[in-house]
Amino acid sequence: MDDGIFEDCTFDWLYWPQAKEPYSPDTIEYIKSLNAEEDIKLLKSHGWELPPECARILCISTMLLQKGAEKGLTPFTIGNIMCRETLKKNSAIEQIVQKAEEAALPGTSEAAFLDLVSVIMDNHLES
């Protein structure tokens, strides 16, 4: 990644049996209510200035969680989209962001970039 965002990550909870269980209806409703932009504003109102690359990670991660939960993916499946299979092979989320970076025109706004990520993510989740 150009800015070093979305590098290898590991979630210990991927190995918990409940990670392979579907989200409950209440949890899906909670996930739908998440708003990364509002969370960023809330942090800022309390004196926390999130660096742009961290804000991007929060927005894209929230987007993936919401789209994945809506499609009935388990936490295990969503987590694996974010994790690398090997250190040398980019994760699916890294590949999605890389495709968006390659497709974005110079000077593309962050909102337009996130829209592009959304379309590419939808295509990935459909395949």
mmCIF file of C-alpha atoms in Angstrom, residues 20-23 67-78:
data_model
loop_
_atom_site.group_PDB
_atom_site.id
_atom_site.type_symbol
_atom_site.label_atom_id
_atom_site.label_comp_id
_atom_site.label_asym_id
_atom_site.label_seq_id
_atom_site.Cartn_x
_atom_site.Cartn_y
_atom_site.Cartn_z
ATOM 1 C CA LYS A 20 -17.896 -19.307 12.718
ATOM 2 C CA GLU A 21 -21.429 -18.681 13.981
ATOM 3 C CA PRO A 22 -23.675 -16.197 12.163
ATOM 4 C CA TYR A 23 -24.380 -12.831 13.741
ATOM 5 C CA LYS A 67 -21.444 -5.321 3.888
ATOM 6 C CA GLY A 68 -20.275 -8.700 5.153
ATOM 7 C CA ALA A 69 -22.874 -8.898 7.909
ATOM 8 C CA GLU A 70 -25.592 -7.852 5.457
ATOM 9 C CA LYS A 71 -24.552 -10.721 3.162
ATOM 10 C CA GLY A 72 -24.661 -13.202 6.044
ATOM 11 C CA LEU A 73 -20.902 -13.655 6.372
ATOM 12 C CA THR A 74 -19.599 -14.868 9.713
ATOM 13 C CA PRO A 75 -17.012 -12.984 11.775
ATOM 14 C CA PHE A 76 -14.538 -15.703 10.696
ATOM 15 C CA THR A 77 -15.107 -15.015 6.995
ATOM 16 C CA ILE A 78 -14.969 -11.236 7.417
#
